[in-house]
Tab-separated table of C-alpha atoms in Angstrom:
chain	number	residue	atom	x	y	z
A	1266	MET	CA	-12.432	-37.920	32.198
A	1267	SER	CA	-9.943	-40.172	33.623
A	1268	ASP	CA	-6.861	-41.676	31.666
A	1269	SER	CA	-8.294	-45.048	31.688
A	1270	ASP	CA	-11.559	-43.775	30.345
A	1271	SER	CA	-9.981	-41.632	27.499
A	1272	SER	CA	-7.621	-44.610	26.524
A	1273	GLU	CA	-10.795	-46.441	25.549
A	1274	LEU	CA	-12.694	-43.702	23.994
A	1275	ARG	CA	-13.759	-44.682	20.183
A	1276	PRO	CA	-13.802	-41.632	18.045
A	1277	VAL	CA	-16.403	-41.000	15.544
A	1278	ILE	CA	-15.281	-40.917	12.165
A	1279	GLY	CA	-17.361	-39.326	9.418
A	1280	MET	CA	-16.936	-40.739	5.712
A	1281	THR	CA	-18.190	-39.029	2.551
A	1282	THR	CA	-20.060	-41.415	0.209
A	1283	TYR	CA	-20.980	-41.452	-3.383
A	1284	LEU	CA	-24.286	-40.286	-4.791
A	1285	GLN	CA	-25.334	-42.227	-8.024
A	1286	GLN	CA	-27.493	-44.687	-9.808
A	1287	ALA	CA	-27.391	-47.980	-7.963
A	1288	GLN	CA	-28.651	-51.496	-8.503
A	1289	THR	CA	-29.690	-53.712	-5.655
A	1290	GLY	CA	-32.015	-56.597	-6.117
A	1291	VAL	CA	-34.923	-55.370	-8.072
A	1292	TRP	CA	-34.199	-51.711	-7.453
A	1293	ASP	CA	-32.447	-49.443	-9.632
A	1294	VAL	CA	-32.398	-46.161	-7.831
A	1295	ARG	CA	-30.383	-42.825	-7.067
A	1296	ALA	CA	-28.554	-43.960	-3.820
A	1297	SER	CA	-25.899	-42.875	-1.415
A	1298	PHE	CA	-23.367	-45.666	-0.904
A	1299	LEU	CA	-19.793	-46.621	0.275
A	1300	PRO	CA	-17.767	-49.851	-0.179
A	1301	GLN	CA	-17.811	-51.638	3.000
A	1302	ILE	CA	-13.961	-51.836	3.117
A	1303	TYR	CA	-13.588	-48.153	3.942
A	1304	PHE	CA	-15.581	-48.330	7.094
A	1305	ALA	CA	-14.027	-51.695	7.935
A	1306	GLY	CA	-10.728	-49.871	7.948
A	1307	VAL	CA	-12.028	-47.502	10.496
A	1308	ASN	CA	-13.368	-50.086	12.712
A	1309	LEU	CA	-10.525	-52.186	12.736
A	1310	ALA	CA	-8.522	-49.463	13.666
A	1311	GLY	CA	-10.653	-48.699	16.659
A	1312	GLY	CA	-13.060	-45.925	15.372
A	1313	ILE	CA	-16.698	-45.549	14.899
A	1314	ALA	CA	-17.685	-45.055	11.266
A	1315	VAL	CA	-20.662	-42.830	10.188
A	1316	LEU	CA	-21.444	-42.214	6.538
A	1317	LEU	CA	-22.336	-38.651	5.364
A	1318	PRO	CA	-24.283	-38.713	2.260
A	1319	PRO	CA	-24.169	-35.524	-0.060
A	1320	GLN	CA	-26.906	-33.145	0.726
A	1321	PRO	CA	-27.827	-29.591	0.464
A	1322	VAL	CA	-25.397	-27.289	2.428
A	1323	ASP	CA	-27.576	-24.396	3.110
A	1324	GLY	CA	-27.016	-22.497	6.369
A	1325	ASP	CA	-25.115	-24.479	9.195
A	1326	VAL	CA	-25.662	-28.270	7.897
A	1327	ALA	CA	-22.086	-28.916	7.781
A	1328	ASP	CA	-21.196	-27.467	10.877
A	1329	ARG	CA	-23.776	-29.118	12.884
A	1330	VAL	CA	-22.510	-32.371	11.434
A	1331	LEU	CA	-19.025	-31.719	12.174
A	1332	ASP	CA	-20.285	-30.939	15.852
A	1333	ARG	CA	-20.753	-34.668	16.181
A	1334	LEU	CA	-17.506	-35.770	14.450
A	1335	ASP	CA	-13.986	-36.464	15.649
A	1336	GLY	CA	-12.479	-37.245	12.392
A	1337	LEU	CA	-13.285	-36.928	8.631
A	1338	VAL	CA	-12.359	-39.159	5.875
A	1339	ILE	CA	-13.067	-37.901	2.139
A	1340	THR	CA	-13.166	-41.021	0.178
A	1341	GLY	CA	-12.612	-41.780	-3.272
A	1342	GLY	CA	-14.879	-41.415	-6.238
A	1343	PRO	CA	-15.454	-39.311	-9.449
A	1344	ASP	CA	-13.396	-36.386	-10.619
A	1345	VAL	CA	-13.695	-32.926	-8.891
A	1346	ASP	CA	-15.241	-30.299	-11.300
A	1347	PRO	CA	-12.517	-28.620	-13.152
A	1348	ALA	CA	-14.532	-25.139	-12.535
A	1349	ARG	CA	-13.319	-25.519	-8.946
A	1350	TYR	CA	-9.586	-24.865	-10.284
A	1351	GLY	CA	-10.258	-22.448	-13.147
A	1352	GLN	CA	-10.040	-25.137	-16.041
A	1353	LYS	CA	-12.645	-26.445	-18.710
A	1354	PRO	CA	-13.200	-30.263	-18.736
A	1355	HIS	CA	-10.686	-32.454	-20.434
A	1356	PRO	CA	-12.582	-35.054	-22.759
A	1357	LYS	CA	-11.691	-37.757	-20.192
A	1358	THR	CA	-12.893	-35.916	-17.296
A	1359	ASN	CA	-16.034	-37.309	-15.536
A	1360	GLU	CA	-19.379	-35.405	-15.707
A	1361	PRO	CA	-19.152	-33.149	-12.423
A	1362	ALA	CA	-20.822	-34.669	-9.111
A	1363	LEU	CA	-21.723	-31.119	-8.215
A	1364	GLU	CA	-23.899	-32.241	-5.266
A	1365	ARG	CA	-20.802	-34.121	-3.794
A	1366	ASP	CA	-18.451	-31.559	-4.501
A	1367	GLU	CA	-20.417	-28.853	-2.522
A	1368	TRP	CA	-20.990	-31.084	0.626
A	1369	GLU	CA	-17.410	-32.414	0.717
A	1370	PHE	CA	-15.872	-28.704	0.204
A	1371	ALA	CA	-18.194	-27.551	2.956
A	1372	LEU	CA	-17.181	-30.395	5.337
A	1373	LEU	CA	-13.468	-29.845	4.592
A	1374	SER	CA	-13.450	-26.302	5.235
A	1375	GLY	CA	-15.170	-26.645	8.634
A	1376	ALA	CA	-12.834	-29.493	9.524
A	1377	LEU	CA	-9.818	-27.567	8.729
A	1378	ALA	CA	-11.299	-24.668	10.602
A	1379	ARG	CA	-11.838	-26.593	13.835
A	1380	GLY	CA	-8.606	-28.718	13.643
A	1381	ILE	CA	-10.580	-31.986	13.009
A	1382	PRO	CA	-8.291	-34.859	11.725
A	1383	VAL	CA	-8.791	-35.219	8.111
A	1384	LEU	CA	-7.644	-38.365	5.828
A	1385	GLY	CA	-8.242	-37.745	1.968
A	1386	VAL	CA	-8.319	-40.945	0.059
A	1387	CYS	CA	-7.763	-40.651	-3.924
A	1388	ARG	CA	-10.566	-38.122	-4.714
A	1389	GLY	CA	-10.228	-36.872	-1.304
A	1390	ALA	CA	-6.545	-35.942	-1.659
A	1391	GLN	CA	-7.565	-33.958	-4.683
A	1392	VAL	CA	-10.490	-32.501	-3.089
A	1393	LEU	CA	-8.107	-31.118	-0.331
A	1394	ASN	CA	-5.508	-29.912	-2.911
A	1395	THR	CA	-8.157	-27.873	-4.786
A	1396	ALA	CA	-9.722	-26.687	-1.801
A	1397	LEU	CA	-6.558	-25.086	-0.722
A	1398	GLY	CA	-6.063	-23.472	-4.248
A	1399	GLY	CA	-4.192	-26.090	-6.009
A	1400	THR	CA	-4.849	-27.627	-9.565
A	1401	LEU	CA	-4.982	-30.873	-10.954
A	1402	HIS	CA	-3.885	-32.805	-13.973
A	1403	GLN	CA	-6.993	-33.894	-15.652
A	1404	HIS	CA	-5.855	-37.052	-17.558
A	1405	LEU	CA	-2.435	-38.321	-16.364
A	1406	PRO	CA	-1.621	-40.364	-19.335
A	1407	ASP	CA	-1.356	-37.117	-21.174
A	1408	VAL	CA	1.698	-36.070	-18.781
A	1409	ILE	CA	3.241	-39.394	-18.327
A	1410	GLY	CA	2.477	-41.458	-21.279
A	1411	HIS	CA	0.725	-44.633	-19.870
A	1412	THR	CA	-2.241	-45.662	-17.900
A	1413	HIS	CA	-0.650	-47.742	-15.321
A	1414	HIS	CA	-2.360	-45.686	-12.486
A	1415	GLN	CA	-5.744	-46.534	-13.697
A	1416	LYS	CA	-5.645	-49.688	-15.853
A	1417	GLY	CA	-9.471	-49.733	-16.040
A	1418	ASP	CA	-12.115	-52.303	-15.414
A	1419	ALA	CA	-11.655	-52.106	-11.473
A	1420	VAL	CA	-8.124	-53.509	-11.809
A	1421	PHE	CA	-5.946	-51.463	-9.238
A	1422	GLY	CA	-2.403	-50.716	-10.365
A	1423	THR	CA	0.577	-51.182	-7.865
A	1424	SER	CA	2.723	-48.247	-7.613
A	1425	ASP	CA	6.065	-47.960	-5.636
A	1426	VAL	CA	5.836	-44.811	-3.632
A	1427	ARG	CA	8.376	-42.972	-1.816
A	1428	THR	CA	7.891	-40.825	1.144
A	1429	VAL	CA	9.688	-37.360	1.717
A	1430	SER	CA	11.926	-37.474	4.831
A	1431	GLY	CA	10.456	-35.488	7.996
A	1432	THR	CA	6.928	-35.655	6.909
A	1433	ARG	CA	4.079	-37.073	8.948
A	1434	LEU	CA	3.523	-39.772	6.400
A	1435	ALA	CA	6.940	-40.968	6.228
A	1436	SER	CA	6.890	-41.453	10.200
A	1437	LEU	CA	3.640	-43.648	9.631
A	1438	ILE	CA	4.815	-45.887	6.833
A	1439	GLY	CA	8.334	-45.363	6.361
A	1440	GLU	CA	10.385	-44.677	3.374
A	1441	SER	CA	8.372	-46.410	0.657
A	1442	SER	CA	5.174	-48.792	0.324
A	1443	ASP	CA	3.369	-50.492	-2.156
A	1444	ALA	CA	0.161	-48.715	-3.044
A	1445	GLN	CA	-2.912	-49.754	-4.758
A	1446	CYS	CA	-3.833	-47.159	-7.205
A	1447	TYR	CA	-6.823	-46.265	-9.366
A	1448	HIS	CA	-6.527	-42.716	-10.694
A	1449	HIS	CA	-6.423	-40.937	-14.011
A	1450	GLN	CA	-5.869	-37.580	-12.462
A	1451	ALA	CA	-3.279	-36.208	-9.951
A	1452	ILE	CA	-2.095	-33.275	-8.024
A	1453	ASP	CA	-0.475	-30.623	-10.257
A	1454	ARG	CA	0.058	-27.207	-8.622
A	1455	LEU	CA	0.215	-27.500	-4.709
A	1456	GLY	CA	-2.650	-25.871	-2.527
A	1457	GLU	CA	-1.641	-23.140	-0.103
A	1458	GLY	CA	-0.057	-24.719	3.164
A	1459	LEU	CA	0.679	-28.029	1.618
A	1460	VAL	CA	3.792	-30.148	1.136
A	1461	VAL	CA	4.388	-33.089	-0.932
A	1462	SER	CA	4.968	-36.225	1.313
A	1463	ALA	CA	5.175	-39.035	-1.295
A	1464	ARG	CA	5.987	-39.379	-5.162
A	1465	ASP	CA	5.970	-42.407	-7.101
A	1466	THR	CA	8.489	-43.468	-9.640
A	1467	ASP	CA	7.015	-41.548	-12.219
A	1468	GLY	CA	7.399	-38.518	-10.023
A	1469	VAL	CA	3.712	-38.405	-9.695
A	1470	ILE	CA	2.515	-36.660	-6.298
A	1471	GLU	CA	0.882	-39.479	-4.334
A	1472	ALA	CA	0.494	-37.822	-1.073
A	1473	VAL	CA	0.257	-34.214	0.415
A	1474	GLU	CA	-0.181	-33.133	4.220
A	1475	VAL	CA	-0.144	-29.812	6.020
A	1476	PRO	CA	2.887	-29.782	8.328
A	1477	GLY	CA	2.685	-29.352	12.051
A	1478	GLU	CA	0.316	-30.509	14.650
A	1479	ALA	CA	-2.942	-30.726	12.872
A	1480	PHE	CA	-3.795	-34.314	11.113
A	1481	VAL	CA	-4.179	-33.235	7.510
A	1482	LEU	CA	-3.152	-35.789	5.275
A	1483	GLY	CA	-4.250	-36.897	1.519
A	1484	VAL	CA	-3.152	-39.891	-0.426
A	1485	GLN	CA	-3.723	-40.678	-3.919
A	1486	TRP	CA	-4.006	-44.409	-3.375
A	1487	HIS	CA	-6.281	-46.422	-1.666
A	1488	PRO	CA	-5.435	-47.796	1.742
A	1489	GLU	CA	-8.633	-49.321	2.285
A	1490	GLU	CA	-7.706	-51.974	-0.444
A	1491	ARG	CA	-5.158	-53.229	1.755
A	1492	LEU	CA	-6.750	-53.749	5.108
A	1493	ASP	CA	-3.756	-55.933	6.254
A	1494	ASP	CA	-2.080	-52.538	6.515
A	1495	LEU	CA	-4.025	-50.518	8.823
A	1496	ARG	CA	-1.375	-47.706	9.665
A	1497	LEU	CA	-3.198	-44.954	7.787
A	1498	PHE	CA	-6.254	-45.815	9.345
A	1499	ARG	CA	-5.044	-46.279	12.768
A	1500	ALA	CA	-3.203	-42.746	12.392
A	1501	VAL	CA	-6.424	-40.881	11.762
A	1502	VAL	CA	-8.348	-42.655	14.452
A	1503	GLU	CA	-5.759	-42.006	16.974
A	1504	ALA	CA	-5.639	-38.415	15.917
A	1505	ALA	CA	-9.278	-38.342	16.197
A	1506	ARG	CA	-9.193	-39.929	19.532
A	1507	THR	CA	-6.995	-36.904	20.688
A	1508	TYR	CA	-9.292	-34.423	19.533
A	1509	ALA	CA	-12.214	-36.000	20.972
A	1510	THR	CA	-10.560	-36.388	24.307
A	1511	GLU	CA	-9.310	-32.656	24.515
A	1512	ARG	CA	-12.625	-31.417	23.439
A	1513	VAL	CA	-14.433	-33.416	26.352
A	1514	SER	CA	-11.894	-32.175	28.463
């Protein structure tokens, strides 16, 4: 592949989806879906988005999917099953989305083993932390005393997040950013190999990453809600482009 060809390569970014009851027109069915703004972010950043609906992970299913991906985005959604990190459910914790948990944990495990770039968004950051042995605060208001991070009724809160100097995230977005948040859970004990790359003014962990060359980043906020700022989408797409180019070469 020539340099000119590789610079035009559009990497394929897999994006995990919801699996729950949904209504459209006269239909009220169990469905896989993802809000359009997620894959708009990938498209605008120069990537090709493919949706990855939860499905059985018997055998090599996840590996065969990953064979065809250059990057992985684990998207927002319901709470991770607390059994994953050795806790009983809090009264405010969602009913477990077991099919989605199994699927995303399998995809993430394979992606980390291969060095596929990973971006976790909200729930995705919590999946990343839990998969690496960390734990979660199941109901953040119990810890910080307010509901600013999840106001309810689909109203996002704006948090002032401060990055940690020297992290990948700091190199991407600078010292601080206004983040669109909608989460009632948060990272508690860090997973193995992760470092904190941002906190908000309450001290809540708002981003984690794996140090080093591999692109593995989880943000507790929703970058897809601000498509006028594509820095995180561009970062994962560019990392995926490098992965794809090296794989072809």
